[in-house]
mmCIF file of C-alpha atoms in Angstrom:
data_model
loop_
_atom_site.group_PDB
_atom_site.id
_atom_site.type_symbol
_atom_site.label_atom_id
_atom_site.label_comp_id
_atom_site.label_asym_id
_atom_site.label_seq_id
_atom_site.Cartn_x
_atom_site.Cartn_y
_atom_site.Cartn_z
ATOM 1 C CA MET A 928 70.349 139.211 142.183
ATOM 2 C CA GLN A 929 71.316 135.710 142.613
ATOM 3 C CA LEU A 930 73.722 134.728 145.381
ATOM 4 C CA GLU A 931 76.618 133.822 142.916
ATOM 5 C CA GLN A 932 76.343 137.075 141.254
ATOM 6 C CA LEU A 933 76.181 139.027 144.568
ATOM 7 C CA LEU A 934 79.108 137.236 145.845
ATOM 8 C CA GLN A 935 81.217 137.685 142.646
ATOM 9 C CA LYS A 936 80.402 141.451 142.744
ATOM 10 C CA PHE A 937 81.472 141.764 146.268
ATOM 11 C CA HIS A 938 84.623 139.977 145.823
ATOM 12 C CA ASP A 939 85.388 142.124 142.584
ATOM 13 C CA GLY A 940 84.651 145.352 144.834
ATOM 14 C CA THR A 941 86.658 144.327 147.878
ATOM 15 C CA ASP A 942 89.123 141.526 146.782
ATOM 16 C CA LEU A 943 88.078 139.647 149.879
ATOM 17 C CA ASN A 944 88.441 136.055 149.327
ATOM 18 C CA LEU A 945 84.814 134.136 149.632
ATOM 19 C CA TYR A 946 84.195 130.476 149.884
ATOM 20 C CA VAL A 947 80.732 128.850 149.911
ATOM 21 C CA PHE A 948 79.764 125.620 151.526
ATOM 22 C CA ASP A 949 76.501 123.763 151.127
ATOM 23 C CA GLN A 950 74.391 122.131 153.795
ATOM 24 C CA GLU A 951 76.758 118.840 153.629
ATOM 25 C CA ASN A 952 79.657 121.274 154.183
ATOM 26 C CA LYS A 953 81.018 120.677 150.727
ATOM 27 C CA LEU A 954 82.788 123.628 149.074
ATOM 28 C CA VAL A 955 80.464 124.491 146.127
ATOM 29 C CA GLU A 956 81.874 127.799 144.935
ATOM 30 C CA GLN A 957 84.564 130.224 145.568
ATOM 31 C CA PHE A 958 85.270 133.886 144.725
ATOM 32 C CA THR A 959 88.904 134.408 145.040
ATOM 33 C CA THR A 960 92.093 135.720 143.711
ATOM 34 C CA PRO A 961 93.590 133.258 141.138
ATOM 35 C CA LEU A 962 96.286 132.230 143.435
ATOM 36 C CA ALA A 963 94.566 132.119 146.819
ATOM 37 C CA PRO A 964 95.439 129.343 149.118
ATOM 38 C CA SER A 965 93.051 126.658 150.372
ATOM 39 C CA PHE A 966 91.853 125.848 153.797
ATOM 40 C CA ASN A 967 93.656 122.962 155.590
ATOM 41 C CA ALA A 968 91.796 120.058 157.108
ATOM 42 C CA GLN A 969 91.884 121.515 160.734
ATOM 43 C CA THR A 970 90.465 124.834 159.767
ATOM 44 C CA LEU A 971 87.780 123.322 157.560
ATOM 45 C CA THR A 972 86.682 121.138 160.511
ATOM 46 C CA GLN A 973 85.954 124.244 162.680
ATOM 47 C CA ILE A 974 84.321 126.012 159.878
ATOM 48 C CA LYS A 975 81.663 123.064 159.499
ATOM 49 C CA GLN A 976 81.284 122.990 163.277
ATOM 50 C CA ASN A 977 79.960 126.458 163.399
ATOM 51 C CA ASN A 978 76.110 127.163 163.127
ATOM 52 C CA GLU A 979 75.963 130.804 164.431
ATOM 53 C CA LYS A 980 74.293 133.278 162.069
ATOM 54 C CA ILE A 981 77.553 135.149 162.061
ATOM 55 C CA ALA A 982 80.870 134.345 163.663
ATOM 56 C CA LEU A 983 84.451 135.975 163.501
ATOM 57 C CA TYR A 984 87.634 134.274 164.227
ATOM 58 C CA LEU A 985 91.004 135.244 164.862
ATOM 59 C CA MET A 986 93.459 132.579 163.852
ATOM 60 C CA THR A 987 96.853 131.665 165.628
ATOM 61 C CA ASN A 988 98.612 132.568 162.211
ATOM 62 C CA HIS A 989 97.296 136.202 162.710
ATOM 63 C CA SER A 990 94.803 135.877 159.633
ATOM 64 C CA SER A 991 91.175 136.217 160.358
ATOM 65 C CA LEU A 992 87.950 134.415 159.358
ATOM 66 C CA GLY A 993 84.377 135.656 159.005
ATOM 67 C CA ILE A 994 81.381 133.055 158.564
ATOM 68 C CA ILE A 995 77.992 133.917 157.713
ATOM 69 C CA ASN A 996 75.079 131.151 157.607
ATOM 70 C CA TYR A 997 72.724 132.228 154.915
ATOM 71 C CA ASP A 998 69.977 130.037 153.884
ATOM 72 C CA ARG A 999 71.256 126.748 152.769
ATOM 73 C CA PHE A 1000 74.825 127.943 152.732
ATOM 74 C CA LYS A 1001 77.589 128.744 154.773
ATOM 75 C CA ILE A 1002 79.637 131.834 153.492
ATOM 76 C CA VAL A 1003 83.311 132.074 154.428
ATOM 77 C CA GLY A 1004 85.247 135.255 154.211
ATOM 78 C CA TRP A 1005 89.116 134.891 154.710
ATOM 79 C CA ASN A 1006 91.540 137.480 155.259
ATOM 80 C CA THR A 1007 94.718 135.491 154.763
ATOM 81 C CA ASN A 1008 98.077 136.324 155.667
ATOM 82 C CA PHE A 1009 99.797 134.027 153.203
ATOM 83 C CA THR A 1010 101.168 135.751 150.293
ATOM 84 C CA ILE A 1011 103.942 135.160 147.790
ATOM 85 C CA THR A 1012 107.570 136.019 148.294
ATOM 86 C CA GLY A 1013 110.028 137.025 145.607
ATOM 87 C CA LYS A 1014 111.656 133.375 146.207
ATOM 88 C CA GLY A 1015 108.340 131.969 144.865
ATOM 89 C CA ASN A 1016 107.435 130.672 148.158
ATOM 90 C CA TYR A 1017 104.269 131.125 150.279
ATOM 91 C CA ALA A 1018 105.109 133.039 153.431
ATOM 92 C CA ARG A 1019 103.726 134.634 156.271
ATOM 93 C CA LYS A 1020 103.216 138.371 156.204
ATOM 94 C CA ALA A 1021 100.737 140.804 157.798
ATOM 95 C CA PRO A 1022 97.174 140.378 156.490
ATOM 96 C CA LEU A 1023 96.321 142.517 153.511
ATOM 97 C CA LEU A 1024 93.466 143.939 155.649
ATOM 98 C CA GLY A 1025 93.471 145.081 159.345
ATOM 99 C CA TYR A 1026 91.055 143.295 161.440
ATOM 100 C CA GLN A 1027 88.656 146.372 161.947
ATOM 101 C CA GLN A 1028 88.716 146.686 158.065
ATOM 102 C CA PHE A 1029 88.012 142.983 157.593
ATOM 103 C CA SER A 1030 85.183 142.779 160.245
ATOM 104 C CA SER A 1031 83.563 145.898 158.593
ATOM 105 C CA LEU A 1032 83.471 144.080 155.291
ATOM 106 C CA ILE A 1033 81.992 140.932 156.921
ATOM 107 C CA SER A 1034 79.268 143.074 158.338
ATOM 108 C CA LEU A 1035 78.668 144.843 154.886
ATOM 109 C CA LEU A 1036 78.154 141.468 153.223
ATOM 110 C CA TYR A 1037 75.939 140.451 156.127
ATOM 111 C CA PHE A 1038 73.813 143.489 155.447
ATOM 112 C CA THR A 1039 73.846 142.832 151.772
ATOM 113 C CA LEU A 1040 72.432 139.417 152.475
ATOM 114 C CA PHE A 1041 69.923 140.177 155.035
ATOM 115 C CA GLN A 1042 69.283 144.031 154.715
ATOM 116 C CA THR A 1043 70.079 144.623 158.343
ATOM 117 C CA TRP A 1044 73.284 145.186 160.153
ATOM 118 C CA PRO A 1045 74.606 142.513 162.399
ATOM 119 C CA GLU A 1046 75.546 142.733 166.126
ATOM 120 C CA LEU A 1047 79.266 141.761 165.632
ATOM 121 C CA PRO A 1048 80.219 138.917 168.235
ATOM 122 C CA LYS A 1049 83.368 138.980 169.859
ATOM 123 C CA ALA A 1050 86.054 137.460 167.748
ATOM 124 C CA GLN A 1051 86.785 133.831 168.920
ATOM 125 C CA LYS A 1052 90.318 132.330 168.731
ATOM 126 C CA MET A 1053 90.987 129.605 166.018
ATOM 127 C CA ILE A 1054 94.049 127.391 166.138
ATOM 128 C CA THR A 1055 95.440 126.658 162.794
ATOM 129 C CA THR A 1056 98.786 125.655 161.464
ATOM 130 C CA GLY A 1057 98.269 127.585 158.110
ATOM 131 C CA ALA A 1058 96.994 126.626 154.669
ATOM 132 C CA ASN A 1059 96.958 123.909 152.059
ATOM 133 C CA ILE A 1060 99.916 124.969 150.239
ATOM 134 C CA PRO A 1061 103.069 123.066 149.112
ATOM 135 C CA VAL A 1062 106.082 125.298 149.962
ATOM 136 C CA LYS A 1063 109.315 124.733 148.568
ATOM 137 C CA GLU A 1064 112.316 124.093 151.128
ATOM 138 C CA ASN A 1065 114.710 126.249 149.144
ATOM 139 C CA SER A 1066 114.752 128.705 146.134
ATOM 140 C CA ALA A 1067 117.365 126.954 144.197
ATOM 141 C CA PRO A 1068 116.804 126.840 140.459
ATOM 142 C CA SER A 1069 115.598 123.591 139.108
ATOM 143 C CA TYR A 1070 114.760 121.919 135.847
ATOM 144 C CA GLU A 1071 111.269 121.485 137.219
ATOM 145 C CA GLY A 1072 111.039 125.020 137.762
ATOM 146 C CA TYR A 1073 112.365 125.747 134.101
ATOM 147 C CA LEU A 1074 109.595 123.358 132.845
ATOM 148 C CA ALA A 1075 107.146 125.475 135.064
ATOM 149 C CA GLU A 1076 108.163 128.743 133.563
ATOM 150 C CA ARG A 1077 108.033 127.343 130.034
ATOM 151 C CA GLU A 1078 104.473 126.337 130.492
ATOM 152 C CA LEU A 1079 103.516 129.854 131.899
ATOM 153 C CA MET A 1080 105.032 131.546 128.817
ATOM 154 C CA ASP A 1081 103.158 128.928 126.675
ATOM 155 C CA ALA A 1082 99.843 130.310 128.067
ATOM 156 C CA VAL A 1083 101.098 133.902 127.355
ATOM 157 C CA MET A 1084 101.665 132.762 123.732
ATOM 158 C CA LYS A 1085 98.371 131.027 123.375
ATOM 159 C CA GLY A 1086 96.597 134.248 124.875
ATOM 160 C CA ASN A 1087 94.755 131.862 127.330
ATOM 161 C CA LEU A 1088 93.917 133.478 130.634
ATOM 162 C CA THR A 1089 92.546 130.630 132.124
ATOM 163 C CA LEU A 1090 95.432 128.623 131.601
ATOM 164 C CA PHE A 1091 97.821 131.166 132.482
ATOM 165 C CA ASN A 1092 96.432 131.648 135.870
ATOM 166 C CA LYS A 1093 96.492 127.746 136.473
ATOM 167 C CA ARG A 1094 100.008 127.615 135.372
ATOM 168 C CA PHE A 1095 101.113 130.558 137.350
ATOM 169 C CA ARG A 1096 100.221 128.772 140.598
ATOM 170 C CA SER A 1097 102.105 125.790 139.527
ATOM 171 C CA PHE A 1098 104.957 128.158 138.803
ATOM 172 C CA ILE A 1099 104.867 129.555 142.280
ATOM 173 C CA GLN A 1100 105.065 125.968 143.707
ATOM 174 C CA HIS A 1101 107.776 124.804 141.271
ATOM 175 C CA GLY A 1102 109.280 127.699 139.935
ATOM 176 C CA ASN A 1103 111.841 130.353 140.872
ATOM 177 C CA PHE A 1104 111.361 134.281 141.120
ATOM 178 C CA GLY A 1105 114.741 134.964 142.317
ATOM 179 C CA SER A 1106 115.656 136.440 145.773
ATOM 180 C CA PHE A 1107 115.451 139.482 147.674
ATOM 181 C CA ASN A 1108 118.475 141.773 148.528
ATOM 182 C CA GLN A 1109 118.284 144.184 151.508
ATOM 183 C CA ASN A 1110 116.015 146.883 149.466
ATOM 184 C CA GLU A 1111 112.846 144.604 149.042
ATOM 185 C CA LEU A 1112 111.047 147.299 147.070
ATOM 186 C CA ARG A 1113 114.055 147.542 144.486
ATOM 187 C CA SER A 1114 114.084 143.720 144.285
ATOM 188 C CA GLU A 1115 110.439 143.467 143.747
ATOM 189 C CA LYS A 1116 110.693 145.905 140.966
ATOM 190 C CA ASP A 1117 113.640 144.235 139.474
ATOM 191 C CA LEU A 1118 111.737 140.794 139.399
ATOM 192 C CA ALA A 1119 108.655 142.471 138.015
ATOM 193 C CA ILE A 1120 110.892 143.909 135.114
ATOM 194 C CA SER A 1121 112.341 140.504 134.515
ATOM 195 C CA ALA A 1122 108.939 138.854 134.352
ATOM 196 C CA THR A 1123 107.787 141.577 131.977
ATOM 197 C CA THR A 1124 110.594 140.905 129.725
ATOM 198 C CA LEU A 1125 109.750 137.231 129.597
ATOM 199 C CA TYR A 1126 106.126 138.091 128.971
ATOM 200 C CA THR A 1127 107.128 140.283 126.119
ATOM 201 C CA ARG A 1128 109.080 137.613 124.284
ATOM 202 C CA ALA A 1129 106.386 135.073 124.833
ATOM 203 C CA ALA A 1130 103.637 137.705 123.609
ATOM 204 C CA ILE A 1131 105.942 138.133 120.502
ATOM 205 C CA GLN A 1132 106.026 134.452 119.885
ATOM 206 C CA GLY A 1133 102.269 134.376 120.243
ATOM 207 C CA GLY A 1134 101.863 136.769 117.395
ATOM 208 C CA LEU A 1135 101.661 140.287 119.010
ATOM 209 C CA PRO A 1136 103.514 142.681 116.557
ATOM 210 C CA VAL A 1137 106.947 143.505 117.764
ATOM 211 C CA SER A 1138 106.444 147.164 118.006
ATOM 212 C CA GLU A 1139 103.084 146.496 119.971
ATOM 213 C CA ALA A 1140 104.839 144.347 122.394
ATOM 214 C CA TYR A 1141 107.865 146.567 123.084
ATOM 215 C CA ASN A 1142 105.711 149.640 123.270
ATOM 216 C CA LEU A 1143 103.548 147.974 126.013
ATOM 217 C CA SER A 1144 106.678 146.594 127.758
ATOM 218 C CA ASP A 1145 107.829 150.101 127.999
ATOM 219 C CA GLN A 1146 104.730 151.540 129.566
ATOM 220 C CA ILE A 1147 104.628 148.742 132.022
ATOM 221 C CA ILE A 1148 108.431 149.121 133.064
ATOM 222 C CA LYS A 1149 107.832 152.814 133.388
ATOM 223 C CA GLN A 1150 104.924 152.341 135.644
ATOM 224 C CA ILE A 1151 106.813 149.746 137.635
ATOM 225 C CA GLU A 1152 109.214 152.370 138.389
ATOM 226 C CA GLN A 1153 106.847 154.874 139.297
ATOM 227 C CA ASP A 1154 105.274 152.733 141.982
ATOM 228 C CA LEU A 1155 105.941 153.479 145.424
ATOM 229 C CA THR A 1156 104.823 150.453 146.850
ATOM 230 C CA ILE A 1157 104.199 146.721 145.630
ATOM 231 C CA PRO A 1158 101.725 145.369 148.440
ATOM 232 C CA ASN A 1159 101.096 142.157 146.919
ATOM 233 C CA TYR A 1160 103.949 140.965 144.822
ATOM 234 C CA TYR A 1161 102.552 137.716 143.119
ATOM 235 C CA GLU A 1162 99.421 139.340 142.169
ATOM 236 C CA TYR A 1163 101.339 142.303 140.808
ATOM 237 C CA THR A 1164 103.439 139.955 138.674
ATOM 238 C CA ARG A 1165 100.475 137.830 137.679
ATOM 239 C CA SER A 1166 98.419 141.081 136.594
ATOM 240 C CA ILE A 1167 101.282 142.308 134.297
ATOM 241 C CA GLY A 1168 101.027 138.923 132.479
ATOM 242 C CA GLU A 1169 97.199 139.152 132.203
ATOM 243 C CA ILE A 1170 97.876 142.574 130.235
ATOM 244 C CA PHE A 1171 100.030 140.800 127.766
ATOM 245 C CA ILE A 1172 97.549 137.808 127.361
ATOM 246 C CA ASN A 1173 94.635 140.363 126.638
ATOM 247 C CA HIS A 1174 96.845 141.770 123.745
ATOM 248 C CA VAL A 1175 97.717 138.547 122.374
ATOM 249 C CA TYR A 1176 94.088 137.210 122.692
ATOM 250 C CA ARG A 1177 92.984 140.372 120.536
ATOM 251 C CA THR A 1178 95.774 139.796 117.939
ATOM 252 C CA LYS A 1179 94.882 136.147 117.479
ATOM 253 C CA ARG A 1180 91.170 137.008 117.135
ATOM 254 C CA LYS A 1181 92.059 139.485 114.320
ATOM 255 C CA ASN A 1182 94.125 136.747 112.432
ATOM 256 C CA LEU A 1183 91.568 133.934 112.618
ATOM 257 C CA THR A 1184 88.004 134.055 111.590
ATOM 258 C CA SER A 1185 85.564 134.138 114.506
ATOM 259 C CA VAL A 1186 84.176 130.686 114.170
ATOM 260 C CA ILE A 1187 87.685 129.175 114.166
ATOM 261 C CA TYR A 1188 88.760 131.010 117.245
ATOM 262 C CA LYS A 1189 85.677 130.046 119.037
ATOM 263 C CA ALA A 1190 86.348 126.319 117.952
ATOM 264 C CA GLN A 1191 89.602 126.684 119.691
ATOM 265 C CA GLU A 1192 88.123 128.328 122.788
ATOM 266 C CA PHE A 1193 85.636 125.567 123.036
ATOM 267 C CA ILE A 1194 88.276 122.789 122.524
ATOM 268 C CA VAL A 1195 90.402 124.243 125.279
ATOM 269 C CA ALA A 1196 87.729 124.481 127.799
ATOM 270 C CA ASN A 1197 86.128 121.042 127.006
ATOM 271 C CA TYR A 1198 88.886 118.669 125.424
ATOM 272 C CA ALA A 1199 88.274 116.223 128.188
ATOM 273 C CA SER A 1200 84.355 115.880 127.509
ATOM 274 C CA ILE A 1201 84.528 116.217 123.523
ATOM 275 C CA HIS A 1202 84.082 112.827 121.944
ATOM 276 C CA ASN A 1203 83.677 113.798 118.388
ATOM 277 C CA VAL A 1204 84.093 116.709 116.193
ATOM 278 C CA ASP A 1205 80.374 116.700 115.541
ATOM 279 C CA GLU A 1206 79.909 118.309 119.153
ATOM 280 C CA ILE A 1207 82.298 121.232 118.147
ATOM 281 C CA ALA A 1208 80.378 121.898 115.034
ATOM 282 C CA GLU A 1209 76.940 121.527 116.870
ATOM 283 C CA HIS A 1210 78.020 123.909 119.390
ATOM 284 C CA LEU A 1211 78.825 126.534 116.752
ATOM 285 C CA LYS A 1212 75.776 125.700 114.815
ATOM 286 C CA ILE A 1213 77.755 125.131 111.399
ATOM 287 C CA SER A 1214 78.400 121.764 109.283
ATOM 288 C CA THR A 1215 81.015 119.454 110.614
ATOM 289 C CA SER A 1216 82.464 119.146 106.968
ATOM 290 C CA TYR A 1217 82.577 123.047 106.690
ATOM 291 C CA LEU A 1218 84.282 123.385 110.182
ATOM 292 C CA GLN A 1219 86.845 120.784 109.403
ATOM 293 C CA HIS A 1220 88.012 122.366 106.078
ATOM 294 C CA LEU A 1221 88.153 125.875 107.543
ATOM 295 C CA PHE A 1222 90.123 124.820 110.658
ATOM 296 C CA LYS A 1223 92.472 122.743 108.521
ATOM 297 C CA LYS A 1224 92.744 125.822 106.322
ATOM 298 C CA GLU A 1225 93.521 128.623 108.734
ATOM 299 C CA THR A 1226 95.515 126.424 111.305
ATOM 300 C CA GLY A 1227 97.223 123.904 109.402
ATOM 301 C CA LYS A 1228 96.060 121.153 111.762
ATOM 302 C CA SER A 1229 92.873 119.083 111.926
ATOM 303 C CA LEU A 1230 90.514 119.214 114.604
ATOM 304 C CA ILE A 1231 91.451 115.912 115.867
ATOM 305 C CA GLN A 1232 95.227 116.821 115.799
ATOM 306 C CA PHE A 1233 94.392 120.070 117.784
ATOM 307 C CA ILE A 1234 92.214 118.190 120.434
ATOM 308 C CA ASN A 1235 94.955 115.557 120.903
ATOM 309 C CA GLU A 1236 97.679 118.011 121.155
ATOM 310 C CA GLU A 1237 95.729 119.943 124.005
ATOM 311 C CA LYS A 1238 95.065 116.524 125.889
ATOM 312 C CA ILE A 1239 98.699 115.525 125.473
ATOM 313 C CA ASN A 1240 100.103 118.861 126.620
ATOM 314 C CA GLN A 1241 97.911 118.521 129.741
ATOM 315 C CA ALA A 1242 99.009 114.990 130.311
ATOM 316 C CA LYS A 1243 102.561 116.127 130.119
ATOM 317 C CA HIS A 1244 101.979 118.717 132.928
ATOM 318 C CA GLU A 1245 99.992 116.118 135.199
ATOM 319 C CA LEU A 1246 103.032 113.818 134.744
ATOM 320 C CA ILE A 1247 105.704 116.204 135.701
ATOM 321 C CA PHE A 1248 103.803 118.229 138.566
ATOM 322 C CA SER A 1249 101.284 115.845 139.965
ATOM 323 C CA ASN A 1250 101.474 112.443 141.417
ATOM 324 C CA LYS A 1251 98.416 110.992 139.726
ATOM 325 C CA THR A 1252 98.672 107.673 138.184
ATOM 326 C CA VAL A 1253 98.784 107.399 134.336
ATOM 327 C CA GLU A 1254 95.315 105.657 134.631
ATOM 328 C CA GLU A 1255 93.847 108.604 136.701
ATOM 329 C CA ILE A 1256 95.191 111.102 134.175
ATOM 330 C CA ALA A 1257 93.723 109.118 131.424
ATOM 331 C CA TYR A 1258 90.357 109.196 133.001
ATOM 332 C CA ASP A 1259 90.643 112.930 133.680
ATOM 333 C CA LEU A 1260 91.473 113.759 130.119
ATOM 334 C CA GLY A 1261 88.478 111.792 128.727
ATOM 335 C CA TYR A 1262 90.204 108.724 127.569
ATOM 336 C CA ARG A 1263 88.420 105.256 127.565
ATOM 337 C CA ASN A 1264 91.439 103.953 129.370
ATOM 338 C CA GLN A 1265 95.281 104.063 129.905
ATOM 339 C CA SER A 1266 95.991 102.374 126.804
ATOM 340 C CA GLN A 1267 94.505 105.031 124.841
ATOM 341 C CA LEU A 1268 96.439 107.673 126.374
ATOM 342 C CA SER A 1269 99.570 105.806 126.035
ATOM 343 C CA THR A 1270 98.884 105.363 122.364
ATOM 344 C CA ASN A 1271 98.238 108.906 121.584
ATOM 345 C CA PHE A 1272 101.051 110.104 123.831
ATOM 346 C CA LYS A 1273 103.771 107.925 122.077
ATOM 347 C CA LYS A 1274 102.339 109.231 118.575
ATOM 348 C CA LEU A 1275 103.176 112.648 119.622
ATOM 349 C CA THR A 1276 106.241 112.336 121.956
ATOM 350 C CA LYS A 1277 107.815 109.074 120.778
ATOM 351 C CA MET A 1278 107.716 107.646 124.337
ATOM 352 C CA THR A 1279 105.355 106.451 126.721
ATOM 353 C CA PRO A 1280 103.776 108.474 129.590
ATOM 354 C CA ILE A 1281 105.747 106.370 131.985
ATOM 355 C CA ALA A 1282 109.108 106.955 130.381
ATOM 356 C CA PHE A 1283 108.369 110.625 130.123
ATOM 357 C CA ARG A 1284 107.568 111.015 133.727
ATOM 358 C CA LYS A 1285 110.769 109.021 134.554
ATOM 359 C CA GLN A 1286 112.839 111.948 132.925
ATOM 360 C CA TYR A 1287 111.441 114.543 135.503
ATOM 361 C CA LYS A 1288 110.949 112.467 138.761
#
């Protein structure tokens, strides 16, 4: 079994966040929960300096780290204590795994790789200030938060899980979940129910039959009320959204011919690198003229129009939520230059990218 497959299966079975660094200490792969935080520069430096076959670290923020040097790679397991509060902020809580359980998982991973059990070293101390996570100073509602929520629901409407996971991370950084009262479990349940209501509406707008959407909502809310604990609130809420997305996805697949849905999926995943519609037709192994005709017939849009809309939607996101220059955004989206992005942006929004950004900055 290849290393990538092995680590993916290990992560799937344990929920342990795994990171793979190459010989140049570059992060080349990671197997993590969708919203796992990233290492800060201080922690990365200490990871790079480690050359032991296996090492364990207890970090000063109470999370723990395991490093295994395997072949040409450095595999890092992180038992992070950063989680998401109901206020939409990253906060420090007890790590999800106890240290003994974590060290046992690192031992198991070592055995899986080397077919021999390690002699676990004594855990070393690692000084660290936390994770590379932008944290809001307060949880007051903002227009930026509203936009992040709207983008999140748009991903549900599209039935696009990859986009949803990206937008969920953005929502956590810019949006607002609400706040806890003294009964934390009750608050978490109320917030999860509120999220379910929003997901339900978005799913209906995305084409999910009303009866199916409400039946699904009723089942989920019933399960929420039955749960005795919610150990990881942000993942709990994200997973509810994933359920709705899967239903929307199946509905959209029914309403469009297979080739058109595959065309949409290909465009959404590759719009920055698509130069002409011939590439899409070649990928689908059909003629360009037939694809253009069928796409227009079923969606009411031309392929070029659909591609441009996807690019401009992403440009809007970057303009609002990032500090990238318009030129950088244009390059990331596959435009030849800033001028080309500005021209297409103005056609769809009636304003320039700079004017659009000024509305929200």
